[in-house]
XYZ file of C-alpha atoms in Angstrom:
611
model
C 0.307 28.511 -0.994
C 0.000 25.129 -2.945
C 4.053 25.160 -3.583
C 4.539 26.017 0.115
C 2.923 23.248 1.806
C 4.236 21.201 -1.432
C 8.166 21.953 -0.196
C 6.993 21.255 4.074
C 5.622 17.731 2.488
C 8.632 17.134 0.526
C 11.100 17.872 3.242
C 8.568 16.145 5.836
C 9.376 12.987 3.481
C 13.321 13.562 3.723
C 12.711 13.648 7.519
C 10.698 10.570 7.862
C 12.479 10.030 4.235
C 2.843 -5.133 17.380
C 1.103 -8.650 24.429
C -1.826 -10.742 23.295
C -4.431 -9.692 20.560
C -7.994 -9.929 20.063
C -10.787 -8.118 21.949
C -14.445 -9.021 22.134
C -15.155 -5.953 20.652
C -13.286 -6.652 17.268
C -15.609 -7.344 14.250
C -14.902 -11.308 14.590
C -15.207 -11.390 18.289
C -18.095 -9.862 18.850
C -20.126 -12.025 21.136
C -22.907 -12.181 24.277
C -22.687 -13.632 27.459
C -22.366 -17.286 28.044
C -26.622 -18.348 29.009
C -27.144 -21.609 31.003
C -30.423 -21.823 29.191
C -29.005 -21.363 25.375
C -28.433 -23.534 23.360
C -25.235 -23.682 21.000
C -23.807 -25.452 18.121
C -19.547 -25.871 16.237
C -18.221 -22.341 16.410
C -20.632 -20.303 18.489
C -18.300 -17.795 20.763
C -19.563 -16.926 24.162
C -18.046 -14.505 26.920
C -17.510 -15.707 30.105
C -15.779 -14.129 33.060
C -14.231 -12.138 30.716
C -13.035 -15.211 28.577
C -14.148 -15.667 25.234
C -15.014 -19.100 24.441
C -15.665 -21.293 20.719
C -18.105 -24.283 21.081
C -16.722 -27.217 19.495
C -20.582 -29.030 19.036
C -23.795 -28.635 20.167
C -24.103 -27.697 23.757
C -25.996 -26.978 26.626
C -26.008 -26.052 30.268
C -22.375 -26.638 30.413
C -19.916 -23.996 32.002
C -17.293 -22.766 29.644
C -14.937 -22.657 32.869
C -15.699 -26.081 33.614
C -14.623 -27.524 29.511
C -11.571 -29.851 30.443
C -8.982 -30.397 27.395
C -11.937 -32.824 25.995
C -14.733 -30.688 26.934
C -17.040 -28.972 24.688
C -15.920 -25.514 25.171
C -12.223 -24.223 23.885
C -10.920 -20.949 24.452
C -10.802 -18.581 21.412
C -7.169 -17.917 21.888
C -7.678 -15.229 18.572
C -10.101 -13.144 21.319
C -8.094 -13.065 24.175
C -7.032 -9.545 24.110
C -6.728 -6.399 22.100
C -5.904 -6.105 18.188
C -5.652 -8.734 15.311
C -3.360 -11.382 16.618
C -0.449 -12.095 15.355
C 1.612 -13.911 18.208
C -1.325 -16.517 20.058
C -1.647 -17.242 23.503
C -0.843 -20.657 24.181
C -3.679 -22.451 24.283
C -4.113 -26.070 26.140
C -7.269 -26.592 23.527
C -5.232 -25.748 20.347
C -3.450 -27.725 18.184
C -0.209 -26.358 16.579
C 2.493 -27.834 13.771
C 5.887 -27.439 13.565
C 7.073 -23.884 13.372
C 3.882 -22.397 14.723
C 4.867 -19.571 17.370
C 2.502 -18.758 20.747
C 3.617 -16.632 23.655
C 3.043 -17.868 27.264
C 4.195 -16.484 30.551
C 5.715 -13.152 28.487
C 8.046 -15.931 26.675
C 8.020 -16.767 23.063
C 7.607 -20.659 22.098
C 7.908 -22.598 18.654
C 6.739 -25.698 17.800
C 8.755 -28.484 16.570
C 6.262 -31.037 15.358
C 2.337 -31.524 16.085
C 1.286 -30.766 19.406
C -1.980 -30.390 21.515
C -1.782 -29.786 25.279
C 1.632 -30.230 26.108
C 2.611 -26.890 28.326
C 5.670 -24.992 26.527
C 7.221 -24.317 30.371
C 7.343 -28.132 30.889
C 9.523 -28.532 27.651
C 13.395 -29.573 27.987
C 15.614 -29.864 25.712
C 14.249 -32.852 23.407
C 10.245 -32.021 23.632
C 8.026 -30.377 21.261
C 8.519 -26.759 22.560
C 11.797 -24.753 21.747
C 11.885 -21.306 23.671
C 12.558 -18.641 21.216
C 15.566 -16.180 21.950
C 14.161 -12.992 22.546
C 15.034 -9.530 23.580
C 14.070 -6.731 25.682
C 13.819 -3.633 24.134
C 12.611 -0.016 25.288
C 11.034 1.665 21.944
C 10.560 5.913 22.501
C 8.936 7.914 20.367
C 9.070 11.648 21.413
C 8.478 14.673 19.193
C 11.563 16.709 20.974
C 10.127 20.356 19.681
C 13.474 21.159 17.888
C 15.279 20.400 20.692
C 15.550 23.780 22.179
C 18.208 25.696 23.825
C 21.189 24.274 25.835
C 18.751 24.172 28.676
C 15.831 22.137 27.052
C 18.546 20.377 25.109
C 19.567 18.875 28.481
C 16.047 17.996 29.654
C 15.930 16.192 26.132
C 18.896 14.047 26.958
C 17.362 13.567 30.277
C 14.141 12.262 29.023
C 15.556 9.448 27.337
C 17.937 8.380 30.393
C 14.792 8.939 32.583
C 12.940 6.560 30.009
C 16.232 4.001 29.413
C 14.801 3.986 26.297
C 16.732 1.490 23.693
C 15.465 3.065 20.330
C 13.975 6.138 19.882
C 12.076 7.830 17.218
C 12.678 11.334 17.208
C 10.584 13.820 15.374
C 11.384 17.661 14.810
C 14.815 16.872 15.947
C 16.001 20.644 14.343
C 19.463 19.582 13.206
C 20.085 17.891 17.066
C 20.616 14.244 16.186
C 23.780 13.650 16.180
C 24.112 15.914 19.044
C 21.418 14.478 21.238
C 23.259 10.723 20.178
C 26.853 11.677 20.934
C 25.336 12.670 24.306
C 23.947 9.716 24.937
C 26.472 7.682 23.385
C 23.935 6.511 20.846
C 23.952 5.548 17.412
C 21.616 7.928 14.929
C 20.008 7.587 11.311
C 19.146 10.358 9.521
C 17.072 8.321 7.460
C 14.302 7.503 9.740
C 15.869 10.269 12.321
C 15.929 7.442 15.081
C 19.068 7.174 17.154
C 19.656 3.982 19.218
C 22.131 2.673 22.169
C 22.436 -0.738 19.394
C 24.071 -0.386 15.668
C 21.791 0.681 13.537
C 22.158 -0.690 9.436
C 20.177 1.633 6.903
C 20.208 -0.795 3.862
C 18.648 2.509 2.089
C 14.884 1.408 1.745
C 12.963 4.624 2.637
C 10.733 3.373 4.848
C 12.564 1.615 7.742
C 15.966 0.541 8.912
C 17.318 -2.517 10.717
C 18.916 -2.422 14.404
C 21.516 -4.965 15.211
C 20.126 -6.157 18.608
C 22.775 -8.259 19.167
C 25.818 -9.254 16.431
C 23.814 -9.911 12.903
C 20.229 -10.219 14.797
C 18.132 -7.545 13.627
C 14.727 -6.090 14.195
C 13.115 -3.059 11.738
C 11.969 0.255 13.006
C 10.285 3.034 10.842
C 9.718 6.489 12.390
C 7.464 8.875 11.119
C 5.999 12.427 11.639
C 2.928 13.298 9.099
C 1.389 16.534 8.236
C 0.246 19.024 11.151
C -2.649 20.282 8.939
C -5.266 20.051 8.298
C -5.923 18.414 11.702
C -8.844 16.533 11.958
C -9.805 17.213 15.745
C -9.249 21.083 15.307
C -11.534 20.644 11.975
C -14.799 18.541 13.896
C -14.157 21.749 16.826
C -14.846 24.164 14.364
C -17.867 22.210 12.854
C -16.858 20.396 10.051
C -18.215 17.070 9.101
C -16.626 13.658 9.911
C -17.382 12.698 6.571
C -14.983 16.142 5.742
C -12.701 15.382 7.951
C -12.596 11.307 6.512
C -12.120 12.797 3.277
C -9.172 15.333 4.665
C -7.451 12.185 5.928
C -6.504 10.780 2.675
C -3.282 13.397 2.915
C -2.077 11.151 5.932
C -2.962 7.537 4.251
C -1.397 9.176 1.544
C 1.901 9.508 3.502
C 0.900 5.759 4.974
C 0.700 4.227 1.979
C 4.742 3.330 1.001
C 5.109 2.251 4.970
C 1.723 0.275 4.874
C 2.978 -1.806 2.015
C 6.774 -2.085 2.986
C 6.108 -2.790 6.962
C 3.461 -5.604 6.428
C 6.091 -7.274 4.027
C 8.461 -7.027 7.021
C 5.922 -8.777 9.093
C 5.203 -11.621 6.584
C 8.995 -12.241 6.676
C 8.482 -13.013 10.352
C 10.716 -9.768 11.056
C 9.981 -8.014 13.990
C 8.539 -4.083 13.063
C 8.430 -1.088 15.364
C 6.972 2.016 13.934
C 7.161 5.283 15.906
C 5.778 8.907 14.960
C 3.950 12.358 15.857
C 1.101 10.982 13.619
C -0.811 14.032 14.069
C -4.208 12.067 13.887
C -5.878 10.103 16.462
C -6.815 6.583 16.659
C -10.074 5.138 16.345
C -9.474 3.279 19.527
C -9.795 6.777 21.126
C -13.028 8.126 19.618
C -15.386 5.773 20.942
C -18.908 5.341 22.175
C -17.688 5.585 25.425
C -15.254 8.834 24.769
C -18.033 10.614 22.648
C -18.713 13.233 25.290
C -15.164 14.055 25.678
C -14.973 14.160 21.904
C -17.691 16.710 20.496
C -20.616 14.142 21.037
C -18.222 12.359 17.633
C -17.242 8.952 17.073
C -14.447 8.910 14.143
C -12.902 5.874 12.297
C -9.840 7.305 11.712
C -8.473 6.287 8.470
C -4.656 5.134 9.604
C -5.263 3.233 12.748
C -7.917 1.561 11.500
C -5.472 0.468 8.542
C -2.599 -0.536 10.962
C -4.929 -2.568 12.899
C -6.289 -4.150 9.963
C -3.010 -4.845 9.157
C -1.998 -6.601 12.264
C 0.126 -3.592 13.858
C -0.206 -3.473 17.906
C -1.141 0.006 19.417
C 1.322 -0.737 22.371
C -0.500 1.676 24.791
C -3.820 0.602 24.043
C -2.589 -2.757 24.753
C -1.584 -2.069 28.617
C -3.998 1.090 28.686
C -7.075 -0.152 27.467
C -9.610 2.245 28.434
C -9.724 5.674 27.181
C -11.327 7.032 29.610
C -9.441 5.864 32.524
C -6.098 6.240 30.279
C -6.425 9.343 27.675
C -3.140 10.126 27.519
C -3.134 13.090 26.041
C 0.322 13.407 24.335
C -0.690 16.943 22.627
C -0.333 19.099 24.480
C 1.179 20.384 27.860
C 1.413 23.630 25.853
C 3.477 25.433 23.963
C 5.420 26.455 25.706
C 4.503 23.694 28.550
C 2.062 25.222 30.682
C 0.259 27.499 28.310
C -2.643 26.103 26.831
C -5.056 27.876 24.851
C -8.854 27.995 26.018
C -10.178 26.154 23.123
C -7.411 23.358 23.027
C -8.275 19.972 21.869
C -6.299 17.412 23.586
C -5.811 14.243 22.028
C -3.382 11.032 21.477
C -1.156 11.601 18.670
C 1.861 9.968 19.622
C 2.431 6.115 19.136
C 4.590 3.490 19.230
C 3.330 0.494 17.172
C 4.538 -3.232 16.528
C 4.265 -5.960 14.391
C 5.028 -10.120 14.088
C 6.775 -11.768 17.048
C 6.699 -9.204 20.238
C 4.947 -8.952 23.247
C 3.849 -5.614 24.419
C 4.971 -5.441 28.586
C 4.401 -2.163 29.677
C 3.869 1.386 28.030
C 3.909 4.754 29.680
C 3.764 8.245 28.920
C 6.950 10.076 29.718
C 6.163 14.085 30.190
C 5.597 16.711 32.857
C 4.548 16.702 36.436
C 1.047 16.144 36.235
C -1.791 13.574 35.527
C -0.984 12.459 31.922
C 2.376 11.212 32.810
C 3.958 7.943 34.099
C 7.352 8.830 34.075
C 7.976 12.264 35.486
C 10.441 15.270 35.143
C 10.159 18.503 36.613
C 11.273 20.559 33.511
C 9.698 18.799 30.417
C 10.903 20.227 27.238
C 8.339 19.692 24.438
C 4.843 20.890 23.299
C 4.769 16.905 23.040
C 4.203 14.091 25.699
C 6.392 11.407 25.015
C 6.167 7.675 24.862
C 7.697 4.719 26.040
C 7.087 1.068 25.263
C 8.937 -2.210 26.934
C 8.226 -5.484 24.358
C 9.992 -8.895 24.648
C 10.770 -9.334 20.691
C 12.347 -12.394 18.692
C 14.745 -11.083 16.320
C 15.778 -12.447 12.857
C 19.511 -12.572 11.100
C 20.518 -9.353 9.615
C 20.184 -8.986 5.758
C 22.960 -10.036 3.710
C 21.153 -7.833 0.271
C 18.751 -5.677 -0.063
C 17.559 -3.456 -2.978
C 14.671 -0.724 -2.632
C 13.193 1.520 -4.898
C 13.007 5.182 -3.716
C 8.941 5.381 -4.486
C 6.295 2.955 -5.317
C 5.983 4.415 -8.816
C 6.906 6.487 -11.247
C 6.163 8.258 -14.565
C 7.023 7.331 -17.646
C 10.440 8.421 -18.315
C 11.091 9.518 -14.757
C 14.399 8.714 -13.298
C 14.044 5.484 -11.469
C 16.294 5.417 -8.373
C 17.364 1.578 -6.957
C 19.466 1.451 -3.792
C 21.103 -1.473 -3.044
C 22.918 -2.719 0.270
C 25.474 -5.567 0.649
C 26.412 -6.869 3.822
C 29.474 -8.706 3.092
C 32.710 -9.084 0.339
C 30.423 -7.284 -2.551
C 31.408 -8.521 -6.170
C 32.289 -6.104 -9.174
C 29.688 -8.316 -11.031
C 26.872 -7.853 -8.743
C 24.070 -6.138 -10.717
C 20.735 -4.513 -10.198
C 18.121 -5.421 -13.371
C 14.711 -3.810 -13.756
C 12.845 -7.361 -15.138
C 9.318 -6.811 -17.106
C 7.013 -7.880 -16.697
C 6.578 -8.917 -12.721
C 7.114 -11.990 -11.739
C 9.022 -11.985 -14.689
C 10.563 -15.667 -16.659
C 14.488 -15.182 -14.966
C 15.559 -17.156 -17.916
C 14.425 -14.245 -19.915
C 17.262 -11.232 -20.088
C 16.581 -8.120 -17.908
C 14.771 -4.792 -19.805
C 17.521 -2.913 -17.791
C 20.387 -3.424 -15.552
C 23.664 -2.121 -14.438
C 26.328 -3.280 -12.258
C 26.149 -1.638 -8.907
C 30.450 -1.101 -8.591
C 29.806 1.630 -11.824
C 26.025 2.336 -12.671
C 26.538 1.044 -16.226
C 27.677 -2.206 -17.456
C 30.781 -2.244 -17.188
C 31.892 -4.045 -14.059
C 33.229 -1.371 -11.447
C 34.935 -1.278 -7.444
C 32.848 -3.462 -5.908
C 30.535 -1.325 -3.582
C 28.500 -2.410 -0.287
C 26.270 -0.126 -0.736
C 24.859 2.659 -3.400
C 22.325 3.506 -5.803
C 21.554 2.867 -9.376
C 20.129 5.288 -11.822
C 17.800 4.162 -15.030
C 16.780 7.256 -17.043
C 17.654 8.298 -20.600
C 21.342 9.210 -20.048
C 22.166 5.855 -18.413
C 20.062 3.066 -20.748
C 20.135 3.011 -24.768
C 17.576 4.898 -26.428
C 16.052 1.675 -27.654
C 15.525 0.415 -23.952
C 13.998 3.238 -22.884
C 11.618 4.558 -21.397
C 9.960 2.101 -20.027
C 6.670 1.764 -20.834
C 3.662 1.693 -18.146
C 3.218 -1.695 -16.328
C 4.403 -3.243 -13.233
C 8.218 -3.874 -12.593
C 10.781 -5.575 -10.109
C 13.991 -4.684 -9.382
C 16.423 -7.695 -8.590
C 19.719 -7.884 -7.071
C 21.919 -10.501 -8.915
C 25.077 -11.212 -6.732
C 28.078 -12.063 -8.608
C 26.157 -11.718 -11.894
C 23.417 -14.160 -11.685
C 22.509 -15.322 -8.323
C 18.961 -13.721 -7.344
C 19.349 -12.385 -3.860
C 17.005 -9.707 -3.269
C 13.693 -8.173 -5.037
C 11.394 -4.856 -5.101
C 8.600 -4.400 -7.075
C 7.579 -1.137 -8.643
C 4.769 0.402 -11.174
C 5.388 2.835 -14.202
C 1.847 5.156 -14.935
C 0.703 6.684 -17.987
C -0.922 9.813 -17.905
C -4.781 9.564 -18.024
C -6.739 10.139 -21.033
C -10.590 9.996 -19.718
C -9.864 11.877 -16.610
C -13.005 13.572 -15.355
C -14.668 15.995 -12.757
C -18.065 15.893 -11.594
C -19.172 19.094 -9.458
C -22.596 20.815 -9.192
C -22.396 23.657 -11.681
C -23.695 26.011 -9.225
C -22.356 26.308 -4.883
C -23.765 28.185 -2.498
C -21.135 30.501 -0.867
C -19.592 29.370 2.005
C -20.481 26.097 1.464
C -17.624 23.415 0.715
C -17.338 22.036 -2.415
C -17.969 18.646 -3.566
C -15.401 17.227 -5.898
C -16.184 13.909 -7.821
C -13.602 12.634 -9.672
C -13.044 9.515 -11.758
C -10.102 7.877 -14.272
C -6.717 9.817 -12.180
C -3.802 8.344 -13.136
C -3.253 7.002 -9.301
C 0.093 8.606 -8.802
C 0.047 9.732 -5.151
C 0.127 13.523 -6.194
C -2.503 13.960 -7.844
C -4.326 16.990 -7.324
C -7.737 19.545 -7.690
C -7.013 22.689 -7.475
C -9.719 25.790 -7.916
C -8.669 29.224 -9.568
C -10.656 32.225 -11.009
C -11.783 31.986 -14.451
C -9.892 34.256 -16.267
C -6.638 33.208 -14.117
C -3.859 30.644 -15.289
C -3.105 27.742 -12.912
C 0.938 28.468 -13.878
C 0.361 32.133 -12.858
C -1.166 32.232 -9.272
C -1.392 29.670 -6.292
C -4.629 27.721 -6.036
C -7.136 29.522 -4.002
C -8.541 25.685 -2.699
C -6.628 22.399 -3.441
C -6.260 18.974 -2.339
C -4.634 15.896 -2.908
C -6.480 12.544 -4.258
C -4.418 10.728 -1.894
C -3.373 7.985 -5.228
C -6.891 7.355 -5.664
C -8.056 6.905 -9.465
C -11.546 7.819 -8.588
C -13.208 9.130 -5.213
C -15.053 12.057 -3.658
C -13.475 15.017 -1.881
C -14.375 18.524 -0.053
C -12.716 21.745 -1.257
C -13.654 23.358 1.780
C -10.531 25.685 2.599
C -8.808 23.236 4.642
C -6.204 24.122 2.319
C -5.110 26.702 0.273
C -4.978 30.635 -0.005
C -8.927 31.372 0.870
C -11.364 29.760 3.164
C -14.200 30.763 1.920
C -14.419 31.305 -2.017
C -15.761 34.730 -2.668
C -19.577 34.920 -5.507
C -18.280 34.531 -8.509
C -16.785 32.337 -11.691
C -14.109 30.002 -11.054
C -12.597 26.527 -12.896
C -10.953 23.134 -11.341
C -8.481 21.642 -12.572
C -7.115 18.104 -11.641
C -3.439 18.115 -11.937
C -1.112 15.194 -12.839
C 0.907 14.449 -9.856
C 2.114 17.157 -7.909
C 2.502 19.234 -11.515
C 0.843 21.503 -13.211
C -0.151 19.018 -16.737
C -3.644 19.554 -16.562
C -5.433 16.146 -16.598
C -9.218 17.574 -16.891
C -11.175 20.536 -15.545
C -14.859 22.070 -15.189
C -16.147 25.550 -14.473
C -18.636 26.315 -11.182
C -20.355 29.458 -9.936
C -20.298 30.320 -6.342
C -23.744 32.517 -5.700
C -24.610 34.619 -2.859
C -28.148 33.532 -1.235
C-alpha cells in the first residue's frame, strides 16, 4: 500500500509538476471599540464605525471620524480589510516615498517622490502620483472530474465561456487539455495543467509559469491539486483529534513547501502570483467560532491557509465573501455524480483561487449547478466539484529574459541534480549553467560545476533557448564529484560570464543519530504516538510499522507516514494510512526510512496489548 499511494503522489507532482487587506480580527489588529471616556496614547488602535483607527498621541474625547489630516486620529490603512496587506489603501494620513504602491478607487498608484495627502485621482501628468498599467483578468480554478464524456465534455467547455474566465487552473483534466484548449481556442501547459486565452511561457521552474498578458508583460500562475487522503474533515467526522488531524496535514504542507518558497520569491520581485487548486483541505477562515456548529462543535487552524496568509497570499473569495456563514460555498460536493450525495457527507471549501503582490481582488463567485451554492449557473454541471471564478485588476511586470530552476529543493548526495534553464532571446553557445559552493558564493571564485547549456558538457554546443542540464557522475570528473552536503546555487552565465539568473539548492547527508521515541507498550486500537528526532529533513522521510519477524523490503507497511521534511516532530500512526486500521495484539518494529526509500535510518520495537 505504501508504494501505491507513493506512485498517486509522484504522478500527483507531474500533474501539478493576493482588494484591500487587514481585518480587525488579524493578530495585529485586534482592537475594542472607540470609548468617549478612554483615554489613549501613540499607537493605540480603536474601531469605529467599522474603521480601524491608530492614535498618533495622547487623546481623549475626540471622535476618530472627526481627526482632520492634522488630527489626532489616522486610519490604520494595514486594518482596513481582510488578510496581510500587501497593496495599501490610499490613505490621506499616510506618508509614502517614491516607488511606494497603494490602490484607490480599484486603480493601482505609485509614488514618485515623498508625498502626504495629495489624492492619486487628482494627479496629471507631472504630480507625485503615476497610475500604474493594470489588467483585468478572470482567474478559474475548477477540478473538471476527468472531463467526462462528449456530453460533460461540452458542459466543461461551457463552464468556462459561462465564466469568461482568462486563466484557468484545471485539475483532474484526464488527458483533456489540449482538447478542452483547442475548443476554446486557448493556450494550455501541461506543466501546471492551466490553459489560458493569453500565451503562456513555461521557463521550466516546477512550480509556476508566466502568462504574457499583453506582448512581454507577464504575471505567474501556479496550479495545484494535493492529496485526497487522508482528509481532514472526513477524519474529525469519524472522531479523530484535531491535534491528529494537524499532525495528518504535514502530507499537504509537505506538497506546499517548494510553492511556499518559490511563490513568495515571486511576490518579493513585485511579480504578480495567482495560485489555483483542488487543495483538498479547508481554510482556517472557514472553521471558525462562528462556523463551529456547522463544523462538529471544531475550530481547526488549518496548516496551509494559515501559511499562505502568513505569507501575504489573498483568499480571493474570502475577500468579497467574508462571512462563512452567510457565504459557505461549499465547492465539494454537488455529488458524485451531481445530485447524489451521501447521508453522512461533509461539505466544505476546498477550492481556491489565491493572489499575491500588486492585485486587487473585484469580485469572486462560485460557478456550479442550479442551486444555492452557486453564482454563476448552468443547468447540467459536470463535476463532483464547484468551480471558481475570480475578477482582479493586476499590474504586470516584463517577461523574463533567463531563468534557471532546479527540479527539487534538495537532493542526496550523489543524486542527479536536474537545472532547467530558459532563454528568452538570441541564446549564446557560451551561455552556461554553474553549480557555485558555497551560497552566496565569491563569483570571482571558479564554479564547483558547470556546463554549457547548447551541449550539457563543456564544450560549447547549438545555442538552445531552453533545456536542462544534468550534474551526476557520468557528466562531472570524478574529482568534482559528488558534491558534498551544504547549500548550493545554480547560476545562469549568459555568454560565458554575465550572471543573469540564480536558484539556490541544498545537498543532505544521511543522518547518523536518527532516533524514535514511542511508548514501549499501546493499547489496541489506540493510535500511536511517534516521536522522532535528528531526520535528515529530506521531504520523504518516513515511519513505517511492520511485524517483528517481517522485513520492511518484503511486505508493505501495515501504518506509515511521512515527516513532512521535518528533522524532528511528533506524529500519529493511527491508520490514516496504510494496509490496517487498527493494528492487531501483538509484536511489531518502526522503522524511519530515508526519504521515500527503504535505507533504514533508526527503528524501535512496541507491543500492542489487548485490555
Amino acid at each position: 500500500m505504501k508504494r501505491f499511494m507513493q506512485v498517486i503522489l509522484a504522478a500527483l507532482f507531474v500533474i501539478v509538476p493576493f482588494n484591500q487587506m487587514a481585518n480587525a480580527e488579524e493578530a495585529n489588529c485586534e482592537t475594542d471599540e472607540w470609548s468617549e471616556e478612554s483615554t489613549y496614547t501613540e499607537g493605540d488602535r480603536v474601531l469605529h464605525d467599522g474603521e480601524i483607527y491608530e492614535a498618533k498621541w495622547w487623546t481623549q474625547g475626540e471622535n476618530p471620524n472627526d481627526s482632520g489630516e492634522w488630527d489626532v486620529w489616522k486610519v490604520a490603512s494595514e486594518c482596513t480589510n481582510d488578510g496581510e496587506e500587501s497593496l495599501p489603501v490610499w490613505s490621506e494620513q499616510d506618508t509614502y516615498e517614491d516607488g511606494d504602491r497603494v490602490q484607490h478607487e480599484g486603480t493601482i498608484y505609485e509614488a514618485k517622490w515623498w508625498t502626504q495627502g495629495e489624492n492619486p485621482d487628482d494627479s496629471g501628468e507631472w504630480d507625485v502620483w503615476e497610475k500604474i498599467d493594470q489588467h483585468e483578468l478572470r482567474v478559474m480554478s475548477f477540478n473538471i472530474w476527468l472531463g467526462g464524456d462528449q456530453v460533460s465534455f461540452d458542459e466543461t467547455v461551457r463552464a468556462v465561456e459561462e465564466a469568461d474566465a482568462d486563466i484557468v487552473g484545471v485539475q483532474e483534466e484526464g488527458g483533456n487539455l489540449d482538447r478542452l484548449a483547442d475548443e476554446l481556442g486557448y493556450y494550455a501547459d501541461h506543466n501546471q495543467e492551466i490553459i489560458s486565452r493569453y500565451p503562456i511561457i513555461d521557463v521550466g521552474h516546477p512550480d509556476y509559469v508566466y502568462v504574457e498578458v499583453e506582448p512581454e508583460e507577464v504575471v505567474a500562475v501556479s496550479n495545484v491539486h494535493l492529496l485526497h487522503d487522508p482528509y481532514g474533515p472526513y477524519d474529525i467526522r469519524d472522531g479523530f483529534t484535531v491535534e491528529q488531524v494537524i499532525g495528518n496535514e504535514r502530507h499537504h504542507m509537505m506538497e506546499m513547501r517548494s510553492r511556499f518558497h518559490s511563490l513568495t520569491e515571486l511576490q518579493k520581485d513585485d511579480v504578480p502570483v495567482f495560485l489555483t487548486g483542488d487543495f483538498n483541505v479547508p481554510s482556517h477562515l472557514d472553521w471558525t467560532e462562528e462556523t463551529k456548529e456547522e463544523n462538529f462543535n471544531t475550530v481547526v487552524e488549518w496548516p496551509v491557509s494559515m501559511h499562505l496568509d502568513d505569507l501575504g497570499f489573498r483568499d480571493s473569495y474570502r475577500e468579497i465573501n467574508e462571512s462563512p456563514l452567510e457565504f459557505p460555498s461549499y465547492t465539494w460536493t454537488p455529488g458524485d455524480p451531481p445530485g447524489d450525495i451521501n447521508d453522512d457527507e461533509v461539505h466544505d471549501r476546498i477550492d481556491f483561487i489565491y493572489a499575491a503582490g500588486t492585485s486587487i481582488t473585484e469580485n469572486s463567485e462560485v460557478v456550479a449547478e442550479v442551486g444555492p451554492y452557486s453564482d454563476i449557473e448552468l443547468e447540467n454541471w459536470p463535476s463532483d466539484h464547484r468551480a471558481v471564478v475570480s475578477t482582479f485588476t493586476s499590474t504586470s511586470v516584463p517577461a523574463p529574459e533567463e531563468e534557471v530552476a532546479l527540479s527539487q529543493m534538495e537532493y542526496e548526495v550523489g543524486e542527479t541534480i536536474d537545472v532547467n534553464f530558459y532563454v528568452d532571446d538570441q541564446p549564446s553557445e557560451k551561455d552556461q549553467v554553474a553549480a557555485i559552493y558555497p551560497k552566496d558564493g565569491d563569483r570571482e571564485e571558479n564554479p564547483l560545476l558547470w556546463n554549457y547549456t547548447g551541449s550539457n558538457n563543456q564544450e560549447p554546443g547549438e545555442p538552445k533557448q531552453e533545456g536542462t542540464i544534468s550534474f551526476d557522475e557520468d557528466s562531472v570528473s570524478s574529482s568534482e564529484w559528488p558534491l558534498p552536503a551544504g547549500e548550493y546555487e545554480a547560476v545562469f552565465l549568459a555568454d560565458g560570464d554575465d550572471e543573469r539568473a540564480t536558484s539556490s539548492f541544498e545537498v543532505l547527508k544521511s543522518s547518523e543519530s536518527a532516533t524514535l521515541n514511542v511508548e514501549p507498550e499501546q493499547k489496541h486500537g489506540e493510535p500511536i504516538q511517534v516521536e522522532w528526532e535528528d531526520a535528515t529533513g529530506f521531504p520523504y522521510d518516513w515511519v513505517g510499522i511492520y511485524p517483528i519477524d517481517e522485513s520492511p523490503d518484503d511486505i508493505s507497511s501495515l501504518q506509515w507516514q511521512y515527516l513532512g521534511g521535518e528533522r524532528q516532530g511528533s506524529l500519529f500512526l493511527d491508520g490514516s494510512w496504510g494496509d490496517t486500521d487498527v493494528l492487531d495484539p501483538g509484536e511489531y518494529r518502526i522503522y524511519m526510512f530515508e526519504n521515500e526509500g527503504h535505507d533504514i535510518l533508526t527503528s524501535t520495537e512496541i507491543t500492542v496489548v489487548d485490555e
